[in-house]
């Protein structure tokens, strides 16, 4: 598996991952627009020439927001999300924020293992189905980069 920055080559793959993972998936046009967004950093996990997972974040001055994380169902539980998250965090300077569905225990455990902690709950944030969002933060790491994970 290789971790690469998103390019036009992988837009259709990422759109397929979106459809498999989210009730309100981004389409190819929305994903392609991220290539032109100066604040956008999208990384893909590539296996056999195909993107099977991805992470999208917005890197702003002094902080970043993780906005999308997805892995095709048949590729889950192989460390793909962890690998792409670690790579995406390497280039981040400052604090990192994200929100996650309250019921997504696997993602919450992964984020905690990478140094994120809960900062609050946003009631009824998600729809289809309606659900609370857990708000999480990873404090800035001196010199940027990913924190050592606990292996969970």
Short mmCIF file of N, CA and C in Angstrom, two decimals:
data_model
loop_
_atom_site.label_atom_id
_atom_site.label_comp_id
_atom_site.label_asym_id
_atom_site.label_seq_id
_atom_site.Cartn_x
_atom_site.Cartn_y
_atom_site.Cartn_z
N UNK A 1 0.85 -1.18 0.00
CA UNK A 1 0.00 0.00 0.00
C UNK A 1 0.89 1.24 0.00
N UNK A 2 0.49 2.23 -0.79
CA UNK A 2 1.18 3.51 -0.84
C UNK A 2 0.21 4.61 -0.40
N UNK A 3 0.76 5.63 0.25
CA UNK A 3 -0.03 6.81 0.60
C UNK A 3 0.44 7.94 -0.32
N UNK A 4 -0.51 8.53 -1.05
CA UNK A 4 -0.19 9.59 -2.01
C UNK A 4 -1.13 10.76 -1.80
N UNK A 5 -0.71 11.92 -2.31
CA UNK A 5 -1.63 13.06 -2.33
C UNK A 5 -2.67 12.80 -3.41
N UNK A 6 -3.88 13.25 -3.16
CA UNK A 6 -4.96 13.10 -4.13
C UNK A 6 -4.57 13.78 -5.44
N UNK A 7 -4.80 13.08 -6.53
CA UNK A 7 -4.63 13.64 -7.87
C UNK A 7 -5.87 13.28 -8.68
N UNK A 8 -5.97 13.86 -9.88
CA UNK A 8 -7.14 13.59 -10.73
C UNK A 8 -7.32 12.10 -10.98
N UNK A 9 -6.23 11.37 -11.01
CA UNK A 9 -6.27 9.93 -11.27
C UNK A 9 -7.19 9.19 -10.29
N UNK A 10 -7.30 9.69 -9.06
CA UNK A 10 -8.02 8.96 -8.02
C UNK A 10 -9.38 9.56 -7.66
N UNK A 11 -9.83 10.56 -8.40
CA UNK A 11 -11.10 11.22 -8.06
C UNK A 11 -12.27 10.23 -8.12
N UNK A 12 -12.35 9.41 -9.16
CA UNK A 12 -13.46 8.44 -9.26
C UNK A 12 -13.41 7.44 -8.11
N UNK A 13 -12.20 7.00 -7.75
CA UNK A 13 -12.06 6.06 -6.64
C UNK A 13 -12.55 6.69 -5.33
N UNK A 14 -12.17 7.93 -5.09
CA UNK A 14 -12.59 8.60 -3.86
C UNK A 14 -14.10 8.80 -3.86
N UNK A 15 -14.69 9.10 -5.00
CA UNK A 15 -16.15 9.22 -5.08
C UNK A 15 -16.82 7.89 -4.73
N UNK A 16 -16.23 6.79 -5.17
CA UNK A 16 -16.78 5.46 -4.84
C UNK A 16 -16.65 5.18 -3.34
N UNK A 17 -15.53 5.59 -2.74
CA UNK A 17 -15.36 5.43 -1.30
C UNK A 17 -16.40 6.27 -0.56
N UNK A 18 -16.60 7.49 -1.01
CA UNK A 18 -17.62 8.37 -0.42
C UNK A 18 -18.99 7.68 -0.42
N UNK A 19 -19.38 7.12 -1.56
CA UNK A 19 -20.69 6.46 -1.67
C UNK A 19 -20.80 5.27 -0.73
N UNK A 20 -19.69 4.56 -0.53
CA UNK A 20 -19.70 3.39 0.33
C UNK A 20 -19.70 3.75 1.82
N UNK A 21 -19.26 4.96 2.15
CA UNK A 21 -19.04 5.32 3.55
C UNK A 21 -20.01 6.33 4.14
N UNK A 22 -20.59 7.18 3.32
CA UNK A 22 -21.33 8.32 3.86
C UNK A 22 -22.76 8.38 3.33
N UNK A 23 -23.68 8.83 4.21
CA UNK A 23 -25.07 8.98 3.79
C UNK A 23 -25.25 10.18 2.86
N UNK A 24 -24.33 11.14 2.94
CA UNK A 24 -24.35 12.31 2.05
C UNK A 24 -22.97 12.43 1.40
N UNK A 25 -22.71 11.56 0.41
CA UNK A 25 -21.37 11.54 -0.19
C UNK A 25 -21.08 12.75 -1.06
N UNK A 26 -19.81 13.12 -1.10
CA UNK A 26 -19.36 14.14 -2.03
C UNK A 26 -19.29 13.50 -3.41
N UNK A 27 -19.61 14.27 -4.45
CA UNK A 27 -19.53 13.75 -5.81
C UNK A 27 -18.17 14.08 -6.42
N UNK A 28 -17.94 13.61 -7.63
CA UNK A 28 -16.65 13.82 -8.30
C UNK A 28 -16.33 15.30 -8.48
N UNK A 29 -17.34 16.11 -8.76
CA UNK A 29 -17.11 17.55 -8.94
C UNK A 29 -16.61 18.19 -7.64
N UNK A 30 -17.23 17.83 -6.53
CA UNK A 30 -16.81 18.36 -5.23
C UNK A 30 -15.40 17.91 -4.88
N UNK A 31 -15.10 16.66 -5.14
CA UNK A 31 -13.77 16.13 -4.84
C UNK A 31 -12.73 16.80 -5.72
N UNK A 32 -13.03 16.96 -7.00
CA UNK A 32 -12.09 17.62 -7.92
C UNK A 32 -11.82 19.06 -7.49
N UNK A 33 -12.82 19.73 -6.95
CA UNK A 33 -12.65 21.11 -6.49
C UNK A 33 -11.62 21.20 -5.37
N UNK A 34 -11.47 20.13 -4.60
CA UNK A 34 -10.49 20.14 -3.51
C UNK A 34 -9.06 20.25 -4.04
N UNK A 35 -8.82 19.81 -5.26
CA UNK A 35 -7.48 19.91 -5.85
C UNK A 35 -7.09 21.37 -6.08
N UNK A 36 -8.08 22.24 -6.20
CA UNK A 36 -7.83 23.66 -6.46
C UNK A 36 -7.90 24.52 -5.19
N UNK A 37 -8.31 23.93 -4.10
CA UNK A 37 -8.45 24.65 -2.84
C UNK A 37 -7.09 24.71 -2.15
N UNK A 38 -6.56 25.91 -1.96
CA UNK A 38 -5.21 26.06 -1.40
C UNK A 38 -5.10 25.55 0.03
N UNK A 39 -6.21 25.44 0.74
CA UNK A 39 -6.18 24.98 2.13
C UNK A 39 -6.42 23.47 2.25
N UNK A 40 -6.80 22.84 1.17
CA UNK A 40 -7.18 21.43 1.16
C UNK A 40 -5.97 20.52 1.02
N UNK A 41 -5.94 19.47 1.83
CA UNK A 41 -4.92 18.43 1.73
C UNK A 41 -5.65 17.08 1.79
N UNK A 42 -5.68 16.39 0.68
CA UNK A 42 -6.31 15.07 0.63
C UNK A 42 -5.26 14.03 0.30
N UNK A 43 -5.29 12.93 1.03
CA UNK A 43 -4.34 11.84 0.84
C UNK A 43 -5.13 10.56 0.58
N UNK A 44 -4.59 9.71 -0.28
CA UNK A 44 -5.25 8.45 -0.61
C UNK A 44 -4.32 7.28 -0.30
N UNK A 45 -4.93 6.19 0.12
CA UNK A 45 -4.22 4.92 0.27
C UNK A 45 -4.47 4.15 -1.02
N UNK A 46 -3.39 3.78 -1.70
CA UNK A 46 -3.50 3.13 -3.00
C UNK A 46 -3.01 1.69 -2.89
N UNK A 47 -3.84 0.79 -3.36
CA UNK A 47 -3.50 -0.63 -3.40
C UNK A 47 -3.85 -1.15 -4.78
N UNK A 48 -2.90 -1.79 -5.43
CA UNK A 48 -3.08 -2.32 -6.79
C UNK A 48 -3.59 -1.24 -7.75
N UNK A 49 -3.06 -0.03 -7.62
CA UNK A 49 -3.40 1.06 -8.53
C UNK A 49 -4.72 1.75 -8.27
N UNK A 50 -5.39 1.38 -7.19
CA UNK A 50 -6.72 1.92 -6.88
C UNK A 50 -6.73 2.53 -5.48
N UNK A 51 -7.37 3.69 -5.33
CA UNK A 51 -7.53 4.28 -4.00
C UNK A 51 -8.57 3.48 -3.23
N UNK A 52 -8.20 3.04 -2.03
CA UNK A 52 -9.10 2.23 -1.20
C UNK A 52 -9.47 2.94 0.10
N UNK A 53 -8.80 4.06 0.37
CA UNK A 53 -9.09 4.86 1.55
C UNK A 53 -8.56 6.26 1.35
N UNK A 54 -9.06 7.20 2.14
CA UNK A 54 -8.58 8.57 2.01
C UNK A 54 -8.84 9.37 3.28
N UNK A 55 -8.10 10.46 3.40
CA UNK A 55 -8.30 11.45 4.46
C UNK A 55 -8.26 12.81 3.79
N UNK A 56 -9.19 13.68 4.18
CA UNK A 56 -9.18 15.06 3.70
C UNK A 56 -9.15 16.01 4.88
N UNK A 57 -8.30 17.01 4.78
CA UNK A 57 -8.24 18.02 5.83
C UNK A 57 -8.03 19.39 5.23
N UNK A 58 -8.38 20.39 6.02
CA UNK A 58 -8.13 21.78 5.65
C UNK A 58 -7.07 22.31 6.60
N UNK A 59 -5.93 22.70 6.04
CA UNK A 59 -4.81 23.23 6.81
C UNK A 59 -4.87 24.75 6.76
N UNK A 60 -5.14 25.34 7.90
CA UNK A 60 -5.22 26.78 8.02
C UNK A 60 -4.03 27.26 8.84
N UNK A 61 -3.84 28.54 8.96
CA UNK A 61 -2.73 29.06 9.75
C UNK A 61 -2.90 28.66 11.21
N UNK A 62 -2.00 27.83 11.69
CA UNK A 62 -2.00 27.45 13.10
C UNK A 62 -2.94 26.35 13.50
N UNK A 63 -3.70 25.79 12.56
CA UNK A 63 -4.59 24.68 12.90
C UNK A 63 -5.05 23.97 11.64
N UNK A 64 -5.67 22.82 11.84
CA UNK A 64 -6.22 22.05 10.73
C UNK A 64 -7.51 21.38 11.17
N UNK A 65 -8.38 21.14 10.20
CA UNK A 65 -9.64 20.42 10.44
C UNK A 65 -9.69 19.21 9.54
N UNK A 66 -9.82 18.03 10.13
CA UNK A 66 -10.03 16.82 9.34
C UNK A 66 -11.50 16.80 8.97
N UNK A 67 -11.77 16.76 7.66
CA UNK A 67 -13.16 16.87 7.20
C UNK A 67 -13.71 15.57 6.64
N UNK A 68 -12.86 14.65 6.20
CA UNK A 68 -13.33 13.39 5.63
C UNK A 68 -12.30 12.30 5.93
N UNK A 69 -12.80 11.14 6.31
CA UNK A 69 -11.99 9.93 6.45
C UNK A 69 -12.86 8.79 5.96
N UNK A 70 -12.37 8.02 5.00
CA UNK A 70 -13.15 6.90 4.50
C UNK A 70 -12.27 5.78 4.00
N UNK A 71 -12.72 4.55 4.22
CA UNK A 71 -12.05 3.35 3.72
C UNK A 71 -13.14 2.42 3.19
N UNK A 72 -12.91 1.86 2.01
CA UNK A 72 -13.87 0.91 1.47
C UNK A 72 -14.12 -0.20 2.49
N UNK A 73 -15.38 -0.62 2.66
CA UNK A 73 -15.70 -1.63 3.67
C UNK A 73 -14.85 -2.89 3.59
N UNK A 74 -14.57 -3.37 2.39
CA UNK A 74 -13.80 -4.61 2.25
C UNK A 74 -12.32 -4.44 2.60
N UNK A 75 -11.87 -3.21 2.83
CA UNK A 75 -10.47 -2.94 3.20
C UNK A 75 -10.32 -2.47 4.64
N UNK A 76 -11.40 -2.48 5.40
CA UNK A 76 -11.34 -2.02 6.79
C UNK A 76 -10.63 -3.04 7.67
N UNK A 77 -10.19 -2.56 8.83
CA UNK A 77 -9.49 -3.38 9.82
C UNK A 77 -8.14 -3.89 9.33
N UNK A 78 -7.52 -3.11 8.44
CA UNK A 78 -6.18 -3.44 7.93
C UNK A 78 -5.17 -2.33 8.23
N UNK A 79 -5.57 -1.34 9.02
CA UNK A 79 -4.67 -0.24 9.35
C UNK A 79 -4.59 0.85 8.31
N UNK A 80 -5.49 0.83 7.33
CA UNK A 80 -5.44 1.81 6.24
C UNK A 80 -5.78 3.21 6.75
N UNK A 81 -6.86 3.35 7.51
CA UNK A 81 -7.22 4.67 8.02
C UNK A 81 -6.11 5.23 8.90
N UNK A 82 -5.53 4.39 9.75
CA UNK A 82 -4.42 4.82 10.61
C UNK A 82 -3.25 5.32 9.77
N UNK A 83 -2.88 4.57 8.75
CA UNK A 83 -1.73 4.94 7.91
C UNK A 83 -1.97 6.26 7.19
N UNK A 84 -3.16 6.44 6.63
CA UNK A 84 -3.44 7.68 5.90
C UNK A 84 -3.54 8.86 6.87
N UNK A 85 -4.13 8.65 8.02
CA UNK A 85 -4.19 9.71 9.02
C UNK A 85 -2.79 10.12 9.47
N UNK A 86 -1.95 9.14 9.76
CA UNK A 86 -0.59 9.46 10.19
C UNK A 86 0.15 10.27 9.13
N UNK A 87 0.03 9.86 7.88
CA UNK A 87 0.68 10.60 6.79
C UNK A 87 0.12 12.01 6.69
N UNK A 88 -1.19 12.15 6.77
CA UNK A 88 -1.79 13.47 6.63
C UNK A 88 -1.41 14.39 7.79
N UNK A 89 -1.19 13.83 8.97
CA UNK A 89 -0.82 14.64 10.12
C UNK A 89 0.64 15.08 10.10
N UNK A 90 1.46 14.42 9.31
CA UNK A 90 2.88 14.77 9.25
C UNK A 90 3.11 16.20 8.81
N UNK A 91 2.27 16.70 7.92
CA UNK A 91 2.46 18.04 7.36
C UNK A 91 1.69 19.13 8.10
N UNK A 92 0.98 18.75 9.15
CA UNK A 92 0.12 19.69 9.86
C UNK A 92 0.91 20.43 10.94
N UNK A 93 0.77 21.73 10.93
CA UNK A 93 1.33 22.57 11.99
C UNK A 93 0.17 23.07 12.84
N UNK A 94 0.26 22.90 14.14
CA UNK A 94 -0.78 23.42 15.02
C UNK A 94 -1.77 22.37 15.46
N UNK A 95 -2.81 22.84 16.13
CA UNK A 95 -3.85 21.95 16.64
C UNK A 95 -4.66 21.37 15.48
N UNK A 96 -5.21 20.18 15.70
CA UNK A 96 -6.03 19.52 14.68
C UNK A 96 -7.38 19.20 15.32
N UNK A 97 -8.45 19.49 14.58
CA UNK A 97 -9.81 19.29 15.07
C UNK A 97 -10.55 18.33 14.13
N UNK A 98 -11.57 17.66 14.68
CA UNK A 98 -12.45 16.83 13.86
C UNK A 98 -13.74 16.61 14.62
N UNK A 99 -14.74 16.13 13.90
CA UNK A 99 -15.96 15.66 14.55
C UNK A 99 -16.27 14.28 13.98
N UNK A 100 -16.94 13.48 14.78
CA UNK A 100 -17.21 12.09 14.41
C UNK A 100 -18.56 11.69 15.00
N UNK A 101 -19.26 10.84 14.28
CA UNK A 101 -20.54 10.34 14.81
C UNK A 101 -20.32 9.66 16.16
N UNK A 102 -21.20 9.95 17.08
CA UNK A 102 -21.11 9.40 18.43
C UNK A 102 -21.12 7.87 18.43
N UNK A 103 -21.78 7.26 17.46
CA UNK A 103 -21.87 5.79 17.39
C UNK A 103 -20.65 5.13 16.75
N UNK A 104 -19.74 5.93 16.20
CA UNK A 104 -18.60 5.37 15.47
C UNK A 104 -17.45 5.08 16.44
N UNK A 105 -17.65 4.04 17.25
CA UNK A 105 -16.68 3.70 18.30
C UNK A 105 -15.30 3.36 17.73
N UNK A 106 -15.26 2.70 16.59
CA UNK A 106 -13.96 2.33 16.01
C UNK A 106 -13.16 3.57 15.62
N UNK A 107 -13.82 4.55 15.00
CA UNK A 107 -13.13 5.79 14.62
C UNK A 107 -12.70 6.57 15.85
N UNK A 108 -13.55 6.65 16.85
CA UNK A 108 -13.21 7.38 18.07
C UNK A 108 -11.98 6.75 18.73
N UNK A 109 -11.95 5.42 18.80
CA UNK A 109 -10.79 4.73 19.38
C UNK A 109 -9.53 5.01 18.56
N UNK A 110 -9.65 4.99 17.25
CA UNK A 110 -8.50 5.29 16.39
C UNK A 110 -7.99 6.70 16.65
N UNK A 111 -8.89 7.67 16.66
CA UNK A 111 -8.48 9.06 16.87
C UNK A 111 -7.81 9.23 18.24
N UNK A 112 -8.37 8.61 19.26
CA UNK A 112 -7.75 8.70 20.59
C UNK A 112 -6.35 8.10 20.59
N UNK A 113 -6.16 7.01 19.87
CA UNK A 113 -4.84 6.38 19.82
C UNK A 113 -3.81 7.25 19.10
N UNK A 114 -4.29 8.22 18.32
CA UNK A 114 -3.41 9.13 17.60
C UNK A 114 -3.26 10.48 18.32
N UNK A 115 -3.72 10.54 19.57
CA UNK A 115 -3.51 11.74 20.38
C UNK A 115 -4.67 12.70 20.44
N UNK A 116 -5.81 12.34 19.86
CA UNK A 116 -6.99 13.20 19.94
C UNK A 116 -7.72 12.94 21.25
N UNK A 117 -8.41 13.95 21.73
CA UNK A 117 -9.24 13.81 22.92
C UNK A 117 -10.56 14.56 22.70
N UNK A 118 -11.58 14.16 23.46
CA UNK A 118 -12.91 14.75 23.34
C UNK A 118 -12.91 16.18 23.89
N UNK A 119 -13.57 17.07 23.16
CA UNK A 119 -13.71 18.44 23.65
C UNK A 119 -15.17 18.84 23.84
N UNK A 120 -16.09 18.01 23.38
CA UNK A 120 -17.50 18.33 23.55
C UNK A 120 -18.36 17.49 22.64
N UNK A 121 -19.65 17.80 22.67
CA UNK A 121 -20.64 17.11 21.84
C UNK A 121 -21.50 18.17 21.16
N UNK A 122 -21.73 17.99 19.89
CA UNK A 122 -22.64 18.87 19.14
C UNK A 122 -23.92 18.06 18.93
N UNK A 123 -24.99 18.47 19.60
CA UNK A 123 -26.25 17.73 19.58
C UNK A 123 -26.88 17.72 18.19
N UNK A 124 -27.33 16.53 17.78
CA UNK A 124 -28.08 16.35 16.53
C UNK A 124 -27.38 16.97 15.32
N UNK A 125 -26.07 16.89 15.29
CA UNK A 125 -25.28 17.49 14.21
C UNK A 125 -25.47 16.77 12.89
N UNK A 126 -25.49 15.46 12.94
CA UNK A 126 -25.61 14.65 11.72
C UNK A 126 -27.08 14.34 11.42
N UNK A 127 -27.34 14.08 10.14
CA UNK A 127 -28.66 13.62 9.72
C UNK A 127 -28.48 12.34 8.91
N UNK A 128 -29.58 11.64 8.69
CA UNK A 128 -29.56 10.38 7.90
C UNK A 128 -28.59 9.35 8.45
N UNK A 129 -28.72 8.89 9.66
CA UNK A 129 -29.71 9.25 10.68
C UNK A 129 -29.22 10.40 11.55
N UNK A 130 -30.17 11.02 12.24
CA UNK A 130 -29.83 12.11 13.15
C UNK A 130 -28.98 11.56 14.28
N UNK A 131 -27.91 12.27 14.58
CA UNK A 131 -26.99 11.78 15.62
C UNK A 131 -26.09 12.91 16.10
N UNK A 132 -25.64 12.78 17.34
CA UNK A 132 -24.69 13.74 17.90
C UNK A 132 -23.31 13.56 17.28
N UNK A 133 -22.55 14.65 17.29
CA UNK A 133 -21.15 14.61 16.87
C UNK A 133 -20.28 14.74 18.11
N UNK A 134 -19.27 13.90 18.21
CA UNK A 134 -18.25 14.05 19.24
C UNK A 134 -17.18 14.96 18.64
N UNK A 135 -16.86 16.04 19.33
CA UNK A 135 -15.84 16.98 18.88
C UNK A 135 -14.52 16.57 19.50
N UNK A 136 -13.48 16.51 18.68
CA UNK A 136 -12.18 16.04 19.16
C UNK A 136 -11.07 16.99 18.72
N UNK A 137 -9.98 16.96 19.47
CA UNK A 137 -8.84 17.83 19.20
C UNK A 137 -7.54 17.07 19.48
N UNK A 138 -6.55 17.35 18.66
CA UNK A 138 -5.18 16.90 18.93
C UNK A 138 -4.34 18.16 19.07
N UNK A 139 -3.69 18.31 20.22
CA UNK A 139 -2.87 19.50 20.44
C UNK A 139 -1.68 19.50 19.51
N UNK A 140 -1.19 20.71 19.23
CA UNK A 140 -0.03 20.88 18.37
C UNK A 140 1.14 20.04 18.88
N UNK A 141 1.85 19.46 17.93
CA UNK A 141 3.04 18.69 18.25
C UNK A 141 4.22 19.57 17.90
N UNK A 142 5.18 19.71 18.82
CA UNK A 142 6.35 20.55 18.56
C UNK A 142 7.00 20.13 17.26
N UNK A 143 7.19 21.08 16.35
CA UNK A 143 7.81 20.78 15.07
C UNK A 143 6.83 20.21 14.05
N UNK A 144 5.55 20.11 14.42
CA UNK A 144 4.56 19.53 13.50
C UNK A 144 4.67 18.03 13.48
N UNK A 145 3.91 17.41 12.62
CA UNK A 145 4.00 15.97 12.45
C UNK A 145 3.05 15.20 13.33
N UNK A 146 3.02 13.93 13.09
CA UNK A 146 2.13 13.03 13.80
C UNK A 146 2.69 12.71 15.18
N UNK A 147 1.81 12.45 16.11
CA UNK A 147 2.22 11.99 17.42
C UNK A 147 2.45 10.50 17.35
N UNK A 148 3.25 10.00 18.26
CA UNK A 148 3.41 8.55 18.35
C UNK A 148 2.08 7.96 18.78
N UNK A 149 1.66 6.90 18.13
CA UNK A 149 0.37 6.34 18.51
C UNK A 149 0.56 5.23 19.53
N UNK A 150 -0.52 4.92 20.22
CA UNK A 150 -0.46 3.92 21.28
C UNK A 150 -0.68 2.51 20.76
N UNK A 151 -0.87 2.37 19.45
CA UNK A 151 -1.02 1.05 18.85
C UNK A 151 -2.40 0.47 18.95
N UNK A 152 -3.37 1.21 19.45
CA UNK A 152 -4.74 0.69 19.55
C UNK A 152 -5.39 0.63 18.20
#
